[in-house]
Amino acid sequence: MTTELDTKEWNWAGNYSYGAGEIHYPESVDELRALVAAAPKVRALGSRHSFNPIADSEGVLVSLANMAPEIEIDVAALTVSVSAGTTYGVLATELKKQGFALHNLASLPHISIAGAIATGTHGSGDGNGNLATSVVGLSFIDANGEPYTVTRDDTPDFAGHVVGLGSLGVLTRVTLRIEADYMVAQHVYEGLPWVSVLENYDAITSSAYSVSLFTDWSGDTVGQAWFKQRQGDGRTENFPEQLFGGVASETELHPLPGVSAVNCTPQLGVAGHAADRLSHFRMDYLPSNGDEIQSEYLVPREHALAAIAAMRGLTDVVTPLLLIAEIRTIAADDLWLSGNYGRDGIGLHFTWRLDQAAVEGVLPIIEQALAPFGARPHWGKVFTVDAATIAPLYPKFEDFKALVQLRDPDGKFRNDFLERTVFTS
């Protein structure tokens, strides 16, 4: 099936319209191979949850949304193989049915597996790597329409392929590590004093399997703290009425004050399967399209407090444009273009009002403030720095560029966004 773009096609947020002339929806790998081979320029389009042009193409776009998930679990190896266009929500639900789970999920379960791992998308937790860290095998279609597969065990440069920004071919299948299903209870606290957060930051983030702090950076307190407790893992089992100066909420909350929590995952300490708690938002509620823009910067863990202080110092310019910000922690990994390559870190996430010009005006101020801490921008969100600034932040940056040249010497999978942020440095 082919969709002609007679009218504009937009991303999830509505802040970017795709410039490609066509979107194709193949229903088989053979059909996809023919499309890729014939196109002079092509990119894969996931769930459209990127907030910048990373998924666009001056040629054609292909979406795997119409391809069956084909979820195959290897019980002995504790892995699952799945079509790359499948959403995490679909995969996590099927794993739950069969007694398994993933190590973590992002805030939204509605995002595609291929898009999430290609951009280094993550959840939270001191010991939890981003979603791409569970990948052990990848199958691609190359520029000639030919399939190729890489695995962690057998491919020396495997770590360069995972967070690949869509530049190494069209990803068709992914093999992920899984584990036995586990239960998680979610506890939400309001009003943690900033002084307590800064004095007890390590204790706060290590007290649960996954911890998120929601704030607008103003005032003396953090708005909300979400603790996702993995039962039986030895961390905090007792979440009292008051914790680190915050007070346990007696009602379920949405991260945005005053917004109904109906589409949020269950809270109030009621335990449920990992698939039903690790995301902030429920799988059976589609998120509304639009009305926001997102940015995020990944900072080394040793600079966490300084980076938080820097952001609090920018409240006059940041807070008026914010819907909400979130602070999370992510474990180090070996994936070449991961925001946490070689270092434990924190994610400083910003959900902005839908005002592209205003956001782009504020981001250079944030980027300058976070530059001393080696902040890496999230590949799928809005940022303004270019390859000259980004390249020194990644020890394997030149190796990645060489890998892309090897896999795609004619640049079929490259686009203007990648030229600006990766290849022109």
Tab-separated table of C-alpha atoms in Angstrom:
chain	number	residue	atom	x	y	z
A	1	MET	CA	0.000	0.000	0.000
A	2	THR	CA	1.228	3.522	-0.808
A	3	THR	CA	0.046	6.818	0.613
A	4	GLU	CA	0.544	9.792	-1.691
A	5	LEU	CA	1.250	12.940	0.253
A	6	ASP	CA	-1.280	15.224	-1.391
A	7	THR	CA	-1.717	16.815	2.011
A	8	LYS	CA	0.848	17.274	4.739
A	9	GLU	CA	1.653	14.316	6.986
A	10	TRP	CA	2.621	15.318	10.519
A	11	ASN	CA	4.497	13.763	13.395
A	12	TRP	CA	2.807	12.779	16.653
A	13	ALA	CA	3.175	16.239	18.186
A	14	GLY	CA	2.131	18.244	15.154
A	15	ASN	CA	5.290	20.367	15.222
A	16	TYR	CA	6.847	18.798	12.111
A	17	SER	CA	5.432	17.924	8.688
A	18	TYR	CA	7.234	15.343	6.567
A	19	GLY	CA	8.726	16.445	3.267
A	20	ALA	CA	8.831	13.036	1.578
A	21	GLY	CA	6.756	12.600	-1.569
A	22	GLU	CA	5.274	9.232	-0.567
A	23	ILE	CA	4.754	6.955	2.416
A	24	HIS	CA	4.713	3.217	1.674
A	25	TYR	CA	3.211	0.600	3.976
A	26	PRO	CA	4.639	-2.774	2.914
A	27	GLU	CA	3.053	-5.888	4.368
A	28	SER	CA	5.987	-8.261	3.828
A	29	VAL	CA	9.766	-8.196	3.882
A	30	ASP	CA	9.866	-8.984	0.157
A	31	GLU	CA	7.715	-5.971	-0.628
A	32	LEU	CA	9.916	-3.832	1.625
A	33	ARG	CA	13.062	-5.066	-0.112
A	34	ALA	CA	11.689	-4.058	-3.506
A	35	LEU	CA	10.713	-0.613	-2.245
A	36	VAL	CA	14.127	0.049	-0.694
A	37	ALA	CA	16.024	-1.187	-3.747
A	38	ALA	CA	14.044	1.052	-6.079
A	39	ALA	CA	14.156	4.264	-4.034
A	40	PRO	CA	17.020	6.737	-4.571
A	41	LYS	CA	16.449	8.060	-1.042
A	42	VAL	CA	14.488	6.298	1.693
A	43	ARG	CA	13.949	6.434	5.440
A	44	ALA	CA	11.916	4.278	7.826
A	45	LEU	CA	9.061	5.969	9.650
A	46	GLY	CA	8.174	4.583	13.072
A	47	SER	CA	5.391	5.707	15.389
A	48	ARG	CA	6.062	9.378	14.509
A	49	HIS	CA	7.040	10.195	18.066
A	50	SER	CA	10.256	11.995	17.110
A	51	PHE	CA	9.975	15.755	17.466
A	52	ASN	CA	12.564	16.637	14.831
A	53	PRO	CA	13.217	15.644	11.167
A	54	ILE	CA	15.290	12.529	11.994
A	55	ALA	CA	12.802	10.183	10.273
A	56	ASP	CA	12.175	12.311	7.183
A	57	SER	CA	13.501	11.765	3.662
A	58	GLU	CA	13.758	13.837	0.523
A	59	GLY	CA	12.734	10.639	-1.280
A	60	VAL	CA	10.207	8.201	0.161
A	61	LEU	CA	9.253	6.929	3.603
A	62	VAL	CA	8.455	3.333	4.511
A	63	SER	CA	6.444	2.327	7.540
A	64	LEU	CA	6.375	-1.186	9.002
A	65	ALA	CA	3.062	-0.522	10.769
A	66	ASN	CA	1.195	-2.978	8.510
A	67	MET	CA	3.629	-5.840	9.041
A	68	ALA	CA	2.576	-8.522	11.548
A	69	PRO	CA	4.450	-8.482	14.895
A	70	GLU	CA	5.471	-12.162	14.527
A	71	ILE	CA	6.588	-12.396	18.168
A	72	GLU	CA	8.811	-15.433	18.745
A	73	ILE	CA	10.041	-16.270	22.252
A	74	ASP	CA	13.096	-18.444	22.853
A	75	VAL	CA	12.511	-19.698	26.389
A	76	ALA	CA	15.921	-21.350	26.697
A	77	ALA	CA	17.848	-18.284	25.544
A	78	LEU	CA	15.495	-15.815	27.279
A	79	THR	CA	15.119	-13.733	24.137
A	80	VAL	CA	12.268	-12.550	21.947
A	81	SER	CA	12.352	-11.794	18.222
A	82	VAL	CA	9.796	-9.318	16.891
A	83	SER	CA	9.029	-7.229	13.833
A	84	ALA	CA	10.768	-3.884	14.218
A	85	GLY	CA	7.645	-1.793	13.609
A	86	THR	CA	5.809	-3.372	16.557
A	87	THR	CA	5.089	-1.088	19.496
A	88	TYR	CA	6.482	-1.784	22.937
A	89	GLY	CA	2.939	-1.979	24.272
A	90	VAL	CA	2.033	-4.831	21.939
A	91	LEU	CA	5.250	-6.689	22.727
A	92	ALA	CA	5.064	-6.181	26.500
A	93	THR	CA	1.452	-7.369	26.597
A	94	GLU	CA	2.271	-10.561	24.706
A	95	LEU	CA	5.303	-11.219	26.898
A	96	LYS	CA	3.140	-10.802	29.999
A	97	LYS	CA	0.690	-13.395	28.685
A	98	GLN	CA	3.539	-15.872	28.405
A	99	GLY	CA	5.144	-15.078	31.770
A	100	PHE	CA	7.945	-12.771	30.632
A	101	ALA	CA	8.868	-9.081	30.724
A	102	LEU	CA	11.344	-6.523	29.440
A	103	HIS	CA	13.819	-4.867	31.773
A	104	ASN	CA	12.218	-1.459	31.305
A	105	LEU	CA	9.814	0.644	29.257
A	106	ALA	CA	9.708	4.285	28.199
A	107	SER	CA	7.068	6.722	29.423
A	108	LEU	CA	4.824	5.868	26.474
A	109	PRO	CA	4.317	2.222	25.449
A	110	HIS	CA	2.883	3.318	22.091
A	111	ILE	CA	6.288	3.912	20.452
A	112	SER	CA	7.796	1.519	17.913
A	113	ILE	CA	10.657	-0.752	18.919
A	114	ALA	CA	12.792	0.223	15.925
A	115	GLY	CA	12.415	3.954	16.472
A	116	ALA	CA	13.018	3.754	20.205
A	117	ILE	CA	16.258	1.795	20.021
A	118	ALA	CA	17.559	3.756	17.017
A	119	THR	CA	17.349	7.000	19.015
A	120	GLY	CA	18.461	5.712	22.435
A	121	THR	CA	15.071	6.142	24.105
A	122	HIS	CA	14.963	5.136	27.771
A	123	GLY	CA	12.985	4.698	30.934
A	124	SER	CA	14.473	5.289	34.371
A	125	GLY	CA	16.460	3.492	37.057
A	126	ASP	CA	19.986	3.638	38.427
A	127	GLY	CA	20.679	0.104	37.215
A	128	ASN	CA	18.618	0.217	34.026
A	129	GLY	CA	20.199	0.879	30.654
A	130	ASN	CA	18.146	2.451	27.902
A	131	LEU	CA	15.786	0.276	25.857
A	132	ALA	CA	18.465	-0.442	23.261
A	133	THR	CA	20.668	-2.202	25.825
A	134	SER	CA	18.440	-5.280	25.711
A	135	VAL	CA	19.071	-5.747	21.977
A	136	VAL	CA	21.093	-8.830	21.019
A	137	GLY	CA	20.248	-9.094	17.320
A	138	LEU	CA	19.159	-6.859	14.431
A	139	SER	CA	18.015	-7.628	10.882
A	140	PHE	CA	18.217	-4.896	8.229
A	141	ILE	CA	17.490	-4.286	4.572
A	142	ASP	CA	20.502	-2.595	2.968
A	143	ALA	CA	20.583	0.005	0.203
A	144	ASN	CA	20.433	-2.691	-2.473
A	145	GLY	CA	17.363	-4.284	-0.938
A	146	GLU	CA	19.387	-7.161	0.492
A	147	PRO	CA	18.920	-8.455	4.050
A	148	TYR	CA	21.712	-8.606	6.585
A	149	THR	CA	21.823	-9.508	10.273
A	150	VAL	CA	24.121	-8.495	13.111
A	151	THR	CA	24.298	-10.068	16.582
A	152	ARG	CA	26.009	-9.137	19.798
A	153	ASP	CA	27.795	-12.491	19.938
A	154	ASP	CA	29.068	-12.604	16.354
A	155	THR	CA	29.439	-9.037	15.027
A	156	PRO	CA	32.498	-7.093	16.258
A	157	ASP	CA	30.962	-3.666	15.558
A	158	PHE	CA	27.499	-4.663	16.793
A	159	ALA	CA	27.455	-1.825	19.340
A	160	GLY	CA	27.625	0.656	16.484
A	161	HIS	CA	24.520	-0.731	14.786
A	162	VAL	CA	22.026	-0.512	17.645
A	163	VAL	CA	21.530	3.229	18.185
A	164	GLY	CA	21.876	3.626	14.439
A	165	LEU	CA	19.674	6.685	13.774
A	166	GLY	CA	18.091	4.851	10.838
A	167	SER	CA	21.245	5.355	8.790
A	168	LEU	CA	22.369	1.724	8.433
A	169	GLY	CA	19.368	0.369	6.533
A	170	VAL	CA	15.715	-0.330	7.247
A	171	LEU	CA	15.432	-2.393	10.412
A	172	THR	CA	13.022	-5.319	9.978
A	173	ARG	CA	13.424	-7.511	13.079
A	174	VAL	CA	14.858	-7.099	16.552
A	175	THR	CA	15.916	-9.723	19.075
A	176	LEU	CA	15.771	-8.591	22.707
A	177	ARG	CA	16.745	-10.070	26.040
A	178	ILE	CA	13.765	-10.822	28.277
A	179	GLU	CA	13.313	-12.090	31.818
A	180	ALA	CA	10.691	-13.732	33.973
A	181	ASP	CA	7.727	-11.479	34.634
A	182	TYR	CA	7.840	-9.441	37.833
A	183	MET	CA	5.516	-7.219	39.822
A	184	VAL	CA	5.829	-3.484	40.318
A	185	ALA	CA	4.013	-1.114	42.669
A	186	GLN	CA	3.966	2.609	41.965
A	187	HIS	CA	4.055	5.249	44.705
A	188	VAL	CA	3.709	8.980	44.021
A	189	TYR	CA	4.803	11.743	46.397
A	190	GLU	CA	4.159	15.451	46.180
A	191	GLY	CA	6.186	18.416	47.369
A	192	LEU	CA	9.690	17.015	47.883
A	193	PRO	CA	11.782	20.019	48.965
A	194	TRP	CA	14.594	20.816	46.540
A	195	VAL	CA	16.997	21.008	49.468
A	196	SER	CA	16.117	17.403	50.342
A	197	VAL	CA	16.482	16.270	46.727
A	198	LEU	CA	19.938	17.797	46.456
A	199	GLU	CA	21.076	16.450	49.831
A	200	ASN	CA	19.679	12.951	49.228
A	201	TYR	CA	19.765	12.573	45.457
A	202	ASP	CA	21.553	9.221	45.378
A	203	ALA	CA	19.341	7.826	48.142
A	204	ILE	CA	16.211	8.994	46.318
A	205	THR	CA	17.080	7.532	42.930
A	206	SER	CA	18.295	4.231	44.403
A	207	SER	CA	15.256	3.707	46.635
A	208	ALA	CA	13.161	2.123	43.859
A	209	TYR	CA	13.671	0.232	40.617
A	210	SER	CA	12.659	3.318	38.632
A	211	VAL	CA	12.352	6.893	39.883
A	212	SER	CA	11.092	10.003	38.083
A	213	LEU	CA	11.007	13.547	39.414
A	214	PHE	CA	8.510	15.904	37.749
A	215	THR	CA	9.053	19.645	38.074
A	216	ASP	CA	8.665	22.989	36.341
A	217	TRP	CA	11.991	24.054	37.943
A	218	SER	CA	10.374	26.875	39.948
A	219	GLY	CA	9.728	27.184	43.661
A	220	ASP	CA	11.170	25.339	46.646
A	221	THR	CA	9.757	21.882	45.933
A	222	VAL	CA	9.693	19.240	43.215
A	223	GLY	CA	6.144	18.805	41.970
A	224	GLN	CA	5.906	14.993	42.002
A	225	ALA	CA	8.204	12.022	42.610
A	226	TRP	CA	7.201	8.676	41.087
A	227	PHE	CA	8.751	5.557	42.639
A	228	LYS	CA	8.270	2.293	40.760
A	229	GLN	CA	9.030	-0.449	43.273
A	230	ARG	CA	10.041	-3.832	41.836
A	231	GLN	CA	8.790	-6.270	44.425
A	232	GLY	CA	11.356	-8.562	45.950
A	233	ASP	CA	14.463	-6.812	44.601
A	234	GLY	CA	15.719	-5.750	48.021
A	235	ARG	CA	15.051	-2.044	47.646
A	236	THR	CA	12.622	-0.026	49.749
A	237	GLU	CA	9.603	-2.174	50.635
A	238	ASN	CA	7.935	0.320	52.956
A	239	PHE	CA	6.804	3.593	51.394
A	240	PRO	CA	5.559	5.670	54.349
A	241	GLU	CA	3.218	8.647	54.388
A	242	GLN	CA	6.206	10.981	54.156
A	243	LEU	CA	9.432	10.271	52.245
A	244	PHE	CA	12.385	12.637	51.795
A	245	GLY	CA	10.102	15.469	52.858
A	246	GLY	CA	7.404	14.657	50.314
A	247	VAL	CA	3.884	13.485	51.130
A	248	ALA	CA	2.307	10.396	49.599
A	249	SER	CA	-0.560	11.270	47.313
A	250	GLU	CA	-3.927	9.863	48.343
A	251	THR	CA	-5.220	10.013	44.773
A	252	GLU	CA	-3.751	8.959	41.452
A	253	LEU	CA	-1.988	11.798	39.642
A	254	HIS	CA	-1.045	12.831	36.124
A	255	PRO	CA	2.436	14.403	35.750
A	256	LEU	CA	0.694	17.620	34.673
A	257	PRO	CA	-1.059	19.180	37.658
A	258	GLY	CA	-4.808	19.347	37.259
A	259	VAL	CA	-4.961	16.823	34.401
A	260	SER	CA	-6.968	13.638	34.894
A	261	ALA	CA	-4.910	10.538	35.694
A	262	VAL	CA	-7.263	8.256	33.755
A	263	ASN	CA	-4.612	7.433	31.124
A	264	CYS	CA	-1.790	6.954	33.653
A	265	THR	CA	-0.605	3.612	34.962
A	266	PRO	CA	-2.067	2.592	38.369
A	267	GLN	CA	-0.514	4.119	41.475
A	268	LEU	CA	-1.248	4.144	45.233
A	269	GLY	CA	1.056	1.171	45.814
A	270	VAL	CA	-1.197	-1.327	44.032
A	271	ALA	CA	1.109	-3.955	42.545
A	272	GLY	CA	0.755	-5.098	38.955
A	273	HIS	CA	2.725	-6.731	36.168
A	274	ALA	CA	5.804	-4.903	34.919
A	275	ALA	CA	4.087	-4.310	31.571
A	276	ASP	CA	1.336	-2.387	33.370
A	277	ARG	CA	3.515	-0.212	35.612
A	278	LEU	CA	6.895	0.617	34.029
A	279	SER	CA	5.455	3.157	31.588
A	280	HIS	CA	3.843	6.294	32.954
A	281	PHE	CA	0.894	5.947	30.586
A	282	ARG	CA	-1.437	3.030	30.020
A	283	MET	CA	-1.253	0.887	26.929
A	284	ASP	CA	-5.026	0.818	26.466
A	285	TYR	CA	-5.244	4.604	26.176
A	286	LEU	CA	-3.840	6.186	23.040
A	287	PRO	CA	-2.006	9.411	23.882
A	288	SER	CA	-3.533	12.519	22.385
A	289	ASN	CA	-1.747	13.910	19.366
A	290	GLY	CA	-0.029	17.251	19.575
A	291	ASP	CA	0.019	20.241	21.868
A	292	GLU	CA	3.600	19.680	22.999
A	293	ILE	CA	7.250	19.608	21.943
A	294	GLN	CA	9.944	17.620	23.736
A	295	SER	CA	13.666	18.080	24.328
A	296	GLU	CA	16.082	16.105	26.469
A	297	TYR	CA	19.741	16.212	27.433
A	298	LEU	CA	21.754	13.328	28.935
A	299	VAL	CA	24.306	14.396	31.543
A	300	PRO	CA	26.969	12.274	33.314
A	301	ARG	CA	25.885	11.165	36.764
A	302	GLU	CA	28.785	12.919	38.487
A	303	HIS	CA	27.430	16.245	37.234
A	304	ALA	CA	23.829	15.595	38.226
A	305	LEU	CA	23.595	18.085	41.061
A	306	ALA	CA	25.437	20.821	39.179
A	307	ALA	CA	23.237	20.330	36.124
A	308	ILE	CA	20.081	20.442	38.239
A	309	ALA	CA	21.323	23.637	39.887
A	310	ALA	CA	22.017	25.135	36.469
A	311	MET	CA	18.480	24.392	35.349
A	312	ARG	CA	16.965	25.862	38.488
A	313	GLY	CA	18.920	29.004	37.708
A	314	LEU	CA	17.135	29.282	34.349
A	315	THR	CA	13.604	29.123	35.712
A	316	ASP	CA	12.766	32.653	34.562
A	317	VAL	CA	13.254	31.719	30.891
A	318	VAL	CA	12.335	28.020	31.023
A	319	THR	CA	9.315	27.720	33.310
A	320	PRO	CA	6.913	29.989	31.361
A	321	LEU	CA	7.289	27.785	28.262
A	322	LEU	CA	7.125	24.440	30.070
A	323	LEU	CA	4.277	22.017	30.496
A	324	ILE	CA	6.476	19.809	32.712
A	325	ALA	CA	10.058	18.606	33.056
A	326	GLU	CA	11.260	15.202	34.237
A	327	ILE	CA	14.513	14.022	35.783
A	328	ARG	CA	15.451	10.340	35.376
A	329	THR	CA	18.539	8.177	35.778
A	330	ILE	CA	20.003	5.744	33.225
A	331	ALA	CA	22.828	3.211	33.509
A	332	ALA	CA	25.936	3.253	31.313
A	333	ASP	CA	26.191	1.146	28.152
A	334	ASP	CA	28.554	0.346	25.267
A	335	LEU	CA	26.366	1.489	22.361
A	336	TRP	CA	28.352	3.950	20.278
A	337	LEU	CA	25.777	6.732	19.851
A	338	SER	CA	23.821	6.119	23.032
A	339	GLY	CA	23.351	9.111	25.288
A	340	ASN	CA	24.847	6.976	28.055
A	341	TYR	CA	27.754	5.450	26.167
A	342	GLY	CA	30.466	4.822	28.751
A	343	ARG	CA	28.799	6.668	31.595
A	344	ASP	CA	25.957	6.488	34.095
A	345	GLY	CA	23.799	9.542	33.715
A	346	ILE	CA	20.643	11.503	34.242
A	347	GLY	CA	18.117	12.640	31.686
A	348	LEU	CA	16.831	16.198	31.882
A	349	HIS	CA	13.606	16.046	29.904
A	350	PHE	CA	11.456	19.006	28.865
A	351	THR	CA	7.872	18.884	27.632
A	352	TRP	CA	7.209	22.284	26.091
A	353	ARG	CA	4.138	24.147	24.995
A	354	LEU	CA	3.555	23.840	21.254
A	355	ASP	CA	5.498	26.937	20.196
A	356	GLN	CA	8.362	25.901	17.942
A	357	ALA	CA	9.943	29.328	17.587
A	358	ALA	CA	9.888	29.999	21.322
A	359	VAL	CA	11.329	26.568	22.124
A	360	GLU	CA	14.119	26.996	19.592
A	361	GLY	CA	14.854	30.359	21.192
A	362	VAL	CA	15.236	28.876	24.672
A	363	LEU	CA	17.212	25.734	23.767
A	364	PRO	CA	20.541	27.491	23.046
A	365	ILE	CA	20.393	28.980	26.544
A	366	ILE	CA	19.881	25.512	28.058
A	367	GLU	CA	22.556	23.971	25.824
A	368	GLN	CA	25.067	26.615	26.846
A	369	ALA	CA	24.277	26.093	30.526
A	370	LEU	CA	24.655	22.303	30.252
A	371	ALA	CA	27.678	22.320	27.921
A	372	PRO	CA	30.252	22.233	30.771
A	373	PHE	CA	28.745	18.902	31.855
A	374	GLY	CA	29.062	17.123	28.494
A	375	ALA	CA	25.306	17.061	27.864
A	376	ARG	CA	24.279	14.891	24.899
A	377	PRO	CA	20.942	15.719	23.218
A	378	HIS	CA	18.372	12.982	22.744
A	379	TRP	CA	18.441	12.094	19.044
A	380	GLY	CA	14.653	12.030	18.658
A	381	LYS	CA	13.838	15.339	20.318
A	382	VAL	CA	14.338	19.010	19.500
A	383	PHE	CA	17.817	20.496	19.934
A	384	THR	CA	19.889	23.129	18.144
A	385	VAL	CA	23.529	21.998	18.442
A	386	ASP	CA	25.177	20.549	15.327
A	387	ALA	CA	27.745	17.852	14.561
A	388	ALA	CA	30.689	20.079	15.438
A	389	THR	CA	29.391	20.286	19.007
A	390	ILE	CA	28.047	16.734	19.250
A	391	ALA	CA	31.037	14.835	17.837
A	392	PRO	CA	33.430	15.480	20.766
A	393	LEU	CA	30.822	14.103	23.172
A	394	TYR	CA	31.030	10.580	21.695
A	395	PRO	CA	34.348	8.649	21.741
A	396	LYS	CA	33.115	6.383	18.913
A	397	PHE	CA	31.613	9.138	16.740
A	398	GLU	CA	34.103	8.793	13.891
A	399	ASP	CA	33.825	5.001	14.063
A	400	PHE	CA	30.064	5.322	13.616
A	401	LYS	CA	30.491	7.564	10.575
A	402	ALA	CA	32.879	5.015	9.079
A	403	LEU	CA	30.360	2.237	9.743
A	404	VAL	CA	27.633	4.193	7.945
A	405	GLN	CA	29.965	4.766	5.009
A	406	LEU	CA	30.595	1.024	4.869
A	407	ARG	CA	26.918	0.051	5.051
A	408	ASP	CA	25.517	2.868	2.920
A	409	PRO	CA	28.312	4.337	0.758
A	410	ASP	CA	25.921	6.295	-1.473
A	411	GLY	CA	23.952	7.829	1.393
A	412	LYS	CA	20.549	6.370	0.508
A	413	PHE	CA	19.471	6.400	4.166
A	414	ARG	CA	20.903	9.799	5.063
A	415	ASN	CA	18.890	13.014	5.256
A	416	ASP	CA	19.421	16.702	5.971
A	417	PHE	CA	19.013	16.201	9.725
A	418	LEU	CA	21.783	13.588	9.834
A	419	GLU	CA	24.016	15.704	7.604
A	420	ARG	CA	23.727	18.558	10.093
A	421	THR	CA	24.014	16.584	13.316
A	422	VAL	CA	26.384	13.749	12.374
A	423	PHE	CA	28.159	13.950	9.054
A	424	THR	CA	29.175	17.629	8.808
A	425	SER	CA	31.611	18.084	11.651
